[in-house]
PDB file of C-alpha atoms in Angstrom:
ATOM      1  CA  MET A 127     -27.806 -21.798  29.621  1.00 29.00           C
ATOM      2  CA  PHE A 128     -31.335 -23.170  29.857  1.00 35.00           C
ATOM      3  CA  ALA A 129     -32.868 -24.152  33.168  1.00 35.00           C
ATOM      4  CA  ALA A 130     -35.268 -27.077  33.205  1.00 37.00           C
ATOM      5  CA  ALA A 131     -38.985 -26.449  33.232  1.00 38.00           C
ATOM      6  CA  ALA A 132     -41.700 -28.439  34.956  1.00 37.00           C
ATOM      7  CA  LEU A 133     -44.491 -30.203  33.106  1.00 42.00           C
ATOM      8  CA  ALA A 134     -45.218 -30.627  29.428  1.00 48.00           C
ATOM      9  CA  VAL A 135     -48.047 -28.346  28.364  1.00 51.00           C
ATOM     10  CA  ALA A 136     -50.606 -28.352  25.598  1.00 70.00           C
ATOM     11  CA  GLY A 137     -49.204 -25.320  23.788  1.00 85.00           C
ATOM     12  CA  PRO A 138     -46.489 -22.638  23.850  1.00 91.00           C
ATOM     13  CA  PRO A 139     -46.252 -20.408  26.940  1.00 91.00           C
ATOM     14  CA  SER A 140     -48.587 -17.441  27.206  1.00 91.00           C
ATOM     15  CA  GLY A 141     -47.573 -14.762  24.713  1.00 92.00           C
ATOM     16  CA  GLY A 142     -45.397 -17.108  22.690  1.00 94.00           C
ATOM     17  CA  VAL A 143     -47.834 -17.419  19.798  1.00 95.00           C
ATOM     18  CA  LEU A 144     -50.727 -14.988  19.359  1.00 94.00           C
ATOM     19  CA  PRO A 145     -54.006 -16.324  17.909  1.00 93.00           C
ATOM     20  CA  ALA A 146     -53.542 -14.529  14.593  1.00 95.00           C
ATOM     21  CA  GLU A 147     -50.031 -16.029  14.272  1.00 95.00           C
ATOM     22  CA  GLN A 148     -50.945 -19.695  14.717  1.00 95.00           C
ATOM     23  CA  ALA A 149     -50.917 -20.664  11.029  1.00 95.00           C
ATOM     24  CA  ALA A 150     -47.544 -18.996  10.428  1.00 96.00           C
ATOM     25  CA  TYR A 151     -46.135 -20.615  13.555  1.00 96.00           C
ATOM     26  CA  ASP A 152     -47.356 -24.088  12.570  1.00 95.00           C
ATOM     27  CA  ALA A 153     -45.824 -23.699   9.103  1.00 96.00           C
ATOM     28  CA  MET A 154     -42.498 -22.630  10.600  1.00 96.00           C
ATOM     29  CA  ILE A 155     -42.484 -25.608  13.005  1.00 97.00           C
ATOM     30  CA  ILE A 156     -43.078 -28.013  10.105  1.00 97.00           C
ATOM     31  CA  GLU A 157     -40.290 -26.460   8.045  1.00 97.00           C
ATOM     32  CA  GLN A 158     -37.764 -26.433  10.904  1.00 97.00           C
ATOM     33  CA  ALA A 159     -38.625 -30.037  11.806  1.00 97.00           C
ATOM     34  CA  LYS A 160     -37.976 -31.168   8.220  1.00 97.00           C
ATOM     35  CA  ILE A 161     -34.693 -29.248   8.152  1.00 97.00           C
ATOM     36  CA  ALA A 162     -33.586 -30.946  11.379  1.00 97.00           C
ATOM     37  CA  ASP A 163     -34.631 -34.366  10.069  1.00 97.00           C
ATOM     38  CA  ALA A 164     -32.690 -33.796   6.844  1.00 97.00           C
ATOM     39  CA  ARG A 165     -29.555 -32.771   8.744  1.00 95.00           C
ATOM     40  CA  PHE A 166     -29.300 -36.110  10.525  1.00 96.00           C
ATOM     41  CA  ASN A 167     -30.704 -38.351   7.778  1.00 94.00           C
ATOM     42  CA  GLY A 168     -28.771 -37.073   4.781  1.00 89.00           C
ATOM     43  CA  SER A 169     -31.763 -36.012   2.680  1.00 93.00           C
ATOM     44  CA  ARG A 170     -34.915 -33.945   2.946  1.00 95.00           C
ATOM     45  CA  CYS A 171     -38.344 -35.569   2.982  1.00 96.00           C
ATOM     46  CA  ASP A 172     -40.847 -32.988   1.763  1.00 96.00           C
ATOM     47  CA  ALA A 173     -43.723 -35.472   2.113  1.00 96.00           C
ATOM     48  CA  ALA A 174     -43.008 -36.127   5.808  1.00 97.00           C
ATOM     49  CA  GLN A 175     -45.778 -35.703   8.366  1.00 96.00           C
ATOM     50  CA  VAL A 176     -44.912 -33.633  11.438  1.00 96.00           C
ATOM     51  CA  GLU A 177     -46.644 -34.347  14.747  1.00 95.00           C
ATOM     52  CA  VAL A 178     -46.138 -32.475  18.032  1.00 94.00           C
ATOM     53  CA  VAL A 179     -45.102 -34.833  20.850  1.00 94.00           C
ATOM     54  CA  SER A 180     -44.671 -32.358  23.708  1.00 93.00           C
ATOM     55  CA  ILE A 181     -44.089 -28.684  24.465  1.00 94.00           C
ATOM     56  CA  ARG A 182     -42.221 -27.469  27.542  1.00 92.00           C
ATOM     57  CA  PRO A 183     -41.719 -23.916  28.771  1.00 90.00           C
ATOM     58  CA  TRP A 184     -38.079 -23.044  29.411  1.00 86.00           C
ATOM     59  CA  LYS A 185     -36.018 -20.228  30.908  1.00 83.00           C
ATOM     60  CA  ILE A 186     -32.779 -18.528  29.933  1.00 79.00           C
ATOM     61  CA  THR A 187     -31.086 -17.613  33.191  1.00 78.00           C
ATOM     62  CA  SER A 188     -29.560 -14.446  31.745  1.00 79.00           C
ATOM     63  CA  ARG A 189     -32.880 -13.369  30.191  1.00 79.00           C
ATOM     64  CA  PRO A 190     -35.671 -14.400  32.580  1.00 80.00           C
ATOM     65  CA  ASP A 191     -38.122 -12.059  30.830  1.00 84.00           C
ATOM     66  CA  MET A 192     -37.780 -13.799  27.447  1.00 89.00           C
ATOM     67  CA  ILE A 193     -40.482 -16.237  26.325  1.00 93.00           C
ATOM     68  CA  VAL A 194     -38.766 -19.492  25.351  1.00 94.00           C
ATOM     69  CA  TRP A 195     -39.875 -23.096  25.070  1.00 95.00           C
ATOM     70  CA  ARG A 196     -38.899 -26.453  23.649  1.00 94.00           C
ATOM     71  CA  GLU A 197     -40.992 -28.484  21.270  1.00 96.00           C
ATOM     72  CA  LYS A 198     -40.482 -32.181  20.574  1.00 96.00           C
ATOM     73  CA  VAL A 199     -41.912 -33.277  17.203  1.00 96.00           C
ATOM     74  CA  ARG A 200     -42.123 -36.575  15.358  1.00 97.00           C
ATOM     75  CA  VAL A 201     -41.186 -36.481  11.650  1.00 97.00           C
ATOM     76  CA  ALA A 202     -42.369 -39.504   9.650  1.00 97.00           C
ATOM     77  CA  GLY A 203     -42.030 -40.144   5.925  1.00 97.00           C
ATOM     78  CA  CYS A 204     -39.765 -41.488   3.167  1.00 96.00           C
ATOM     79  CA  GLY A 205     -39.367 -44.759   5.055  1.00 95.00           C
ATOM     80  CA  ARG A 206     -38.034 -43.270   8.283  1.00 95.00           C
ATOM     81  CA  THR A 207     -39.162 -41.695  11.545  1.00 97.00           C
ATOM     82  CA  SER A 208     -37.274 -39.329  13.829  1.00 97.00           C
ATOM     83  CA  VAL A 209     -38.066 -37.271  16.901  1.00 97.00           C
ATOM     84  CA  GLU A 210     -36.640 -33.767  16.524  1.00 97.00           C
ATOM     85  CA  ASN A 211     -36.089 -31.237  19.299  1.00 97.00           C
ATOM     86  CA  LEU A 212     -36.740 -27.576  18.527  1.00 97.00           C
ATOM     87  CA  ASN A 213     -35.682 -24.702  20.790  1.00 95.00           C
ATOM     88  CA  ILE A 214     -37.884 -21.670  20.266  1.00 96.00           C
ATOM     89  CA  GLY A 215     -37.770 -18.083  21.497  1.00 94.00           C
ATOM     90  CA  ARG A 216     -39.979 -15.109  20.782  1.00 94.00           C
ATOM     91  CA  PHE A 217     -38.145 -12.017  19.568  1.00 89.00           C
ATOM     92  CA  GLU A 218     -39.062  -8.860  17.724  1.00 84.00           C
ATOM     93  CA  GLY A 219     -39.454  -8.961  13.950  1.00 88.00           C
ATOM     94  CA  THR A 220     -41.346 -10.961  11.356  1.00 90.00           C
ATOM     95  CA  PRO A 221     -41.652 -13.807  11.979  1.00 93.00           C
ATOM     96  CA  PRO A 222     -41.256 -13.184  15.721  1.00 95.00           C
ATOM     97  CA  TRP A 223     -39.680 -16.570  16.512  1.00 96.00           C
ATOM     98  CA  ARG A 224     -36.179 -17.932  16.294  1.00 94.00           C
ATOM     99  CA  MET A 225     -35.778 -21.691  16.188  1.00 95.00           C
ATOM    100  CA  THR A 226     -32.787 -23.971  16.578  1.00 94.00           C
ATOM    101  CA  SER A 227     -32.666 -27.753  16.759  1.00 95.00           C
ATOM    102  CA  GLY A 228     -30.793 -30.240  18.890  1.00 95.00           C
ATOM    103  CA  LEU A 229     -29.992 -33.896  18.397  1.00 97.00           C
ATOM    104  CA  PRO A 230     -32.835 -36.259  17.496  1.00 98.00           C
ATOM    105  CA  GLY A 231     -34.345 -38.390  20.249  1.00 97.00           C
ATOM    106  CA  ASP A 232     -33.518 -37.798  23.913  1.00 96.00           C
ATOM    107  CA  SER A 233     -30.335 -36.238  25.259  1.00 96.00           C
ATOM    108  CA  LEU A 234     -29.564 -34.692  28.635  1.00 95.00           C
ATOM    109  CA  ALA A 235     -26.787 -32.528  27.179  1.00 94.00           C
ATOM    110  CA  GLU A 236     -27.498 -28.848  26.665  1.00 91.00           C
ATOM    111  CA  VAL A 237     -27.547 -27.508  23.118  1.00 89.00           C
ATOM    112  CA  ASP A 238     -23.987 -26.134  23.059  1.00 91.00           C
ATOM    113  CA  LEU A 239     -22.589 -29.368  24.499  1.00 95.00           C
ATOM    114  CA  GLN A 240     -24.590 -31.379  21.963  1.00 95.00           C
ATOM    115  CA  GLU A 241     -23.115 -29.409  19.063  1.00 95.00           C
ATOM    116  CA  TRP A 242     -19.532 -29.667  20.269  1.00 94.00           C
ATOM    117  CA  THR A 243     -19.872 -33.371  21.068  1.00 97.00           C
ATOM    118  CA  TYR A 244     -21.588 -34.134  17.743  1.00 97.00           C
ATOM    119  CA  LYS A 245     -18.653 -32.687  15.787  1.00 95.00           C
ATOM    120  CA  ALA A 246     -16.168 -34.681  17.876  1.00 95.00           C
ATOM    121  CA  ALA A 247     -18.301 -37.829  17.507  1.00 96.00           C
ATOM    122  CA  VAL A 248     -18.350 -37.515  13.714  1.00 93.00           C
ATOM    123  CA  ASP A 249     -14.540 -37.373  13.739  1.00 90.00           C
ATOM    124  CA  GLU A 250     -14.545 -40.470  15.947  1.00 91.00           C
ATOM    125  CA  VAL A 251     -16.777 -42.592  13.699  1.00 90.00           C
ATOM    126  CA  PHE A 252     -14.778 -41.646  10.596  1.00 85.00           C
ATOM    127  CA  GLN A 253     -11.508 -42.951  12.011  1.00 78.00           C
ATOM    128  CA  ASP A 254     -11.411 -46.154   9.941  1.00 73.00           C
ATOM    129  CA  LEU A 255     -13.545 -44.997   7.003  1.00 73.00           C
ATOM    130  CA  GLY A 256     -12.820 -42.840   3.980  1.00 68.00           C
ATOM    131  CA  ALA A 257     -13.840 -39.209   3.891  1.00 68.00           C
ATOM    132  CA  GLY A 258     -16.951 -38.178   1.980  1.00 72.00           C
ATOM    133  CA  CYS A 259     -19.262 -40.886   3.303  1.00 80.00           C
ATOM    134  CA  GLU A 260     -22.805 -40.025   4.305  1.00 87.00           C
ATOM    135  CA  VAL A 261     -23.294 -39.723   8.074  1.00 91.00           C
ATOM    136  CA  ARG A 262     -26.672 -40.477   9.625  1.00 94.00           C
ATOM    137  CA  LEU A 263     -27.755 -40.271  13.243  1.00 97.00           C
ATOM    138  CA  ALA A 264     -30.927 -42.007  14.430  1.00 97.00           C
ATOM    139  CA  ASP A 265     -32.729 -41.052  17.642  1.00 98.00           C
ATOM    140  CA  VAL A 266     -30.365 -40.736  20.593  1.00 98.00           C
ATOM    141  CA  TYR A 267     -31.452 -42.430  23.815  1.00 97.00           C
ATOM    142  CA  ILE A 268     -30.412 -42.337  27.454  1.00 97.00           C
ATOM    143  CA  ALA A 269     -28.815 -45.539  28.751  1.00 96.00           C
ATOM    144  CA  GLY A 270     -27.985 -44.287  32.249  1.00 96.00           C
ATOM    145  CA  ARG A 271     -29.177 -41.170  34.035  1.00 96.00           C
ATOM    146  CA  PRO A 272     -27.009 -38.998  36.326  1.00 95.00           C
ATOM    147  CA  GLY A 273     -26.122 -41.033  39.378  1.00 91.00           C
ATOM    148  CA  ASP A 274     -26.930 -44.352  37.689  1.00 95.00           C
ATOM    149  CA  VAL A 275     -23.633 -44.887  35.841  1.00 95.00           C
ATOM    150  CA  ALA A 276     -20.916 -46.856  37.630  1.00 94.00           C
ATOM    151  CA  VAL A 277     -17.571 -45.217  36.836  1.00 94.00           C
ATOM    152  CA  ALA A 278     -14.427 -47.180  37.696  1.00 93.00           C
ATOM    153  CA  PRO A 279     -10.960 -45.569  37.787  1.00 91.00           C
ATOM    154  CA  PRO A 280      -8.320 -46.434  35.183  1.00 93.00           C
ATOM    155  CA  GLY A 281      -7.047 -49.982  35.529  1.00 91.00           C
ATOM    156  CA  ALA A 282      -9.911 -51.184  37.726  1.00 92.00           C
ATOM    157  CA  ALA A 283     -12.166 -54.143  36.979  1.00 92.00           C
ATOM    158  CA  ALA A 284     -15.273 -53.471  34.913  1.00 90.00           C
ATOM    159  CA  PRO A 285     -18.236 -52.646  37.179  1.00 91.00           C
ATOM    160  CA  THR A 286     -21.405 -54.738  37.290  1.00 89.00           C
ATOM    161  CA  THR A 287     -24.114 -53.410  34.991  1.00 88.00           C
ATOM    162  CA  SER A 288     -27.878 -53.771  34.570  1.00 89.00           C
ATOM    163  CA  LYS A 289     -30.674 -52.084  32.628  1.00 89.00           C
ATOM    164  CA  GLY A 290     -30.486 -48.362  33.267  1.00 89.00           C
ATOM    165  CA  HIS A 291     -27.279 -48.820  35.283  1.00 92.00           C
ATOM    166  CA  PRO A 292     -24.382 -49.102  32.799  1.00 93.00           C
ATOM    167  CA  GLY A 293     -20.765 -48.959  33.825  1.00 93.00           C
ATOM    168  CA  ILE A 294     -17.436 -47.895  32.359  1.00 94.00           C
ATOM    169  CA  VAL A 295     -13.750 -48.019  33.178  1.00 95.00           C
ATOM    170  CA  LEU A 296     -12.022 -44.702  32.579  1.00 95.00           C
ATOM    171  CA  PRO A 297      -8.997 -44.647  30.244  1.00 94.00           C
ATOM    172  CA  ASP A 298      -5.537 -43.880  31.569  1.00 94.00           C
ATOM    173  CA  ALA A 299      -5.564 -40.582  29.647  1.00 92.00           C
ATOM    174  CA  LEU A 300      -8.113 -39.211  32.133  1.00 92.00           C
ATOM    175  CA  ARG A 301      -6.078 -40.030  35.233  1.00 91.00           C
ATOM    176  CA  PRO A 302      -4.570 -36.505  35.554  1.00 91.00           C
ATOM    177  CA  HIS A 303      -8.047 -34.948  35.346  1.00 90.00           C
ATOM    178  CA  LEU A 304      -9.983 -37.102  37.802  1.00 91.00           C
ATOM    179  CA  GLU A 305      -9.951 -34.575  40.650  1.00 92.00           C
ATOM    180  CA  GLY A 306     -11.791 -32.044  38.512  1.00 94.00           C
ATOM    181  CA  LEU A 307     -14.608 -34.396  37.484  1.00 94.00           C
ATOM    182  CA  ASP A 308     -17.868 -35.150  39.286  1.00 94.00           C
ATOM    183  CA  LEU A 309     -18.057 -38.859  38.505  1.00 94.00           C
ATOM    184  CA  THR A 310     -21.196 -39.338  40.615  1.00 94.00           C
ATOM    185  CA  GLY A 311     -23.102 -37.133  38.149  1.00 95.00           C
ATOM    186  CA  ALA A 312     -22.034 -39.020  35.013  1.00 96.00           C
ATOM    187  CA  TRP A 313     -24.679 -40.110  32.548  1.00 97.00           C
ATOM    188  CA  MET A 314     -24.585 -42.267  29.415  1.00 97.00           C
ATOM    189  CA  GLU A 315     -26.296 -41.871  26.047  1.00 97.00           C
ATOM    190  CA  VAL A 316     -26.338 -44.060  22.939  1.00 98.00           C
ATOM    191  CA  TRP A 317     -25.831 -42.257  19.620  1.00 98.00           C
ATOM    192  CA  PRO A 318     -26.800 -44.604  16.716  1.00 97.00           C
ATOM    193  CA  PHE A 319     -24.557 -43.442  13.877  1.00 96.00           C
ATOM    194  CA  GLN A 320     -24.410 -44.960  10.412  1.00 94.00           C
ATOM    195  CA  VAL A 321     -21.455 -44.040   8.200  1.00 92.00           C
ATOM    196  CA  CYS A 322     -21.145 -45.280   4.613  1.00 87.00           C
ATOM    197  CA  GLY A 323     -24.060 -47.583   5.412  1.00 87.00           C
ATOM    198  CA  LYS A 324     -22.104 -49.199   8.261  1.00 90.00           C
ATOM    199  CA  ASP A 325     -23.154 -49.241  11.910  1.00 94.00           C
ATOM    200  CA  ARG A 326     -20.982 -46.907  13.964  1.00 95.00           C
ATOM    201  CA  THR A 327     -23.103 -46.621  17.120  1.00 97.00           C
ATOM    202  CA  LEU A 328     -21.306 -44.784  19.891  1.00 97.00           C
ATOM    203  CA  GLY A 329     -21.814 -44.840  23.618  1.00 97.00           C
ATOM    204  CA  VAL A 330     -21.256 -41.323  24.957  1.00 97.00           C
ATOM    205  CA  THR A 331     -20.628 -40.966  28.672  1.00 97.00           C
ATOM    206  CA  PHE A 332     -20.720 -37.384  29.906  1.00 97.00           C
ATOM    207  CA  LEU A 333     -18.504 -36.613  32.894  1.00 97.00           C
ATOM    208  CA  PRO A 334     -19.517 -33.307  34.526  1.00 96.00           C
ATOM    209  CA  ARG A 335     -16.851 -30.940  35.781  1.00 94.00           C
ATOM    210  CA  LYS A 336     -16.927 -30.090  39.475  1.00 93.00           C
ATOM    211  CA  ASP A 337     -16.676 -26.375  38.694  1.00 91.00           C
ATOM    212  CA  GLY A 338     -19.912 -26.552  36.703  1.00 87.00           C
ATOM    213  CA  ARG A 339     -18.240 -25.537  33.449  1.00 86.00           C
ATOM    214  CA  GLY A 340     -19.681 -28.193  31.186  1.00 87.00           C
ATOM    215  CA  SER A 341     -19.019 -31.909  30.858  1.00 93.00           C
ATOM    216  CA  PHE A 342     -16.358 -34.070  29.256  1.00 92.00           C
ATOM    217  CA  PRO A 343     -17.714 -36.610  26.721  1.00 95.00           C
ATOM    218  CA  LEU A 344     -16.110 -40.036  26.600  1.00 96.00           C
ATOM    219  CA  PHE A 345     -16.747 -42.153  23.473  1.00 96.00           C
ATOM    220  CA  MET A 346     -17.127 -45.940  23.405  1.00 95.00           C
ATOM    221  CA  PRO A 347     -17.303 -47.877  20.102  1.00 94.00           C
ATOM    222  CA  ILE A 348     -20.461 -49.886  20.800  1.00 95.00           C
ATOM    223  CA  TRP A 349     -20.554 -50.917  17.140  1.00 94.00           C
ATOM    224  CA  THR A 350     -17.668 -53.322  17.724  1.00 94.00           C
ATOM    225  CA  GLU A 351     -19.674 -55.152  20.387  1.00 94.00           C
ATOM    226  CA  VAL A 352     -22.763 -55.203  18.167  1.00 94.00           C
ATOM    227  CA  ALA A 353     -20.702 -56.618  15.284  1.00 94.00           C
ATOM    228  CA  ALA A 354     -19.385 -59.375  17.538  1.00 95.00           C
ATOM    229  CA  HIS A 355     -22.516 -60.218  19.543  1.00 94.00           C
ATOM    230  CA  GLY A 356     -25.503 -58.774  17.684  1.00 93.00           C
ATOM    231  CA  PRO A 357     -28.088 -56.151  18.720  1.00 92.00           C
ATOM    232  CA  SER A 358     -28.288 -57.582  22.252  1.00 91.00           C
ATOM    233  CA  ALA A 359     -24.949 -55.858  22.895  1.00 91.00           C
ATOM    234  CA  LEU A 360     -26.657 -52.460  22.749  1.00 93.00           C
ATOM    235  CA  PRO A 361     -27.166 -50.878  26.189  1.00 93.00           C
ATOM    236  CA  ALA A 362     -30.818 -50.941  27.199  1.00 92.00           C
ATOM    237  CA  PRO A 363     -32.640 -47.601  27.385  1.00 94.00           C
ATOM    238  CA  ALA A 364     -33.069 -46.240  30.892  1.00 92.00           C
ATOM    239  CA  SER A 365     -36.619 -46.250  32.185  1.00 83.00           C
ATOM    240  CA  ALA A 366     -38.546 -43.059  31.521  1.00 73.00           C
ATOM    241  CA  LEU A 367     -38.962 -40.655  34.412  1.00 65.00           C
ATOM    242  CA  PRO A 368     -42.410 -39.415  35.436  1.00 52.00           C
ATOM    243  CA  SER A 369     -43.317 -36.372  33.327  1.00 49.00           C
ATOM    244  CA  ALA A 370     -42.956 -33.994  36.279  1.00 44.00           C
ATOM    245  CA  ALA A 371     -39.367 -35.138  36.773  1.00 48.00           C
ATOM    246  CA  VAL A 372     -38.158 -35.089  33.174  1.00 48.00           C
ATOM    247  CA  PRO A 373     -35.200 -32.656  32.926  1.00 48.00           C
TER     248      PRO A 373
END
């Protein structure tokens, strides 16, 4: 698991990239950013421009001696723009870095939870569409931060909502599991899927477990509201936190 770092910095942590390695590192960042962009947009854009947005030092709790960081990069070209998130660690070998990518945009879920939830979300958005369609995911955004999501029990009235303070009513299927969930720590993200060229935007509310063993994702078909009421039905993005407080 990764533990959050403090402030964004101008470059990788000390020792992450040696001066003689800078050109190779920059080339690898560009390549990995284009690979990540292609994964969520269905095609590769070789002509895309890659721009660093921020770099944050990170820690792996089981390996506090390892140099790791996260780099957020903007990929623009071929008529689209995405913000990709690269997780980078320095290891032995040539090249000395290993890079993985998370979801585009902003998500509070850790990498493993992102991957598991993404696979489940793809199954969800395919429910009424034929197999073999192209799946695209635009930049994810946070609609409600931990502590700002009103969670009502099954059968209750829908809670009052406002910008940055969305609300949900839990389904009856979760009733047997309520005691094990930390509902006060729930947060909500919007995942803008397109499948077969159709809007399939999902709201994803993450319900943390009290034992600290991950979170349970709950999907909401926001696309049905958008189809009925237009783009105004999309939850508003939560206000950005000061840089020192960004998790």
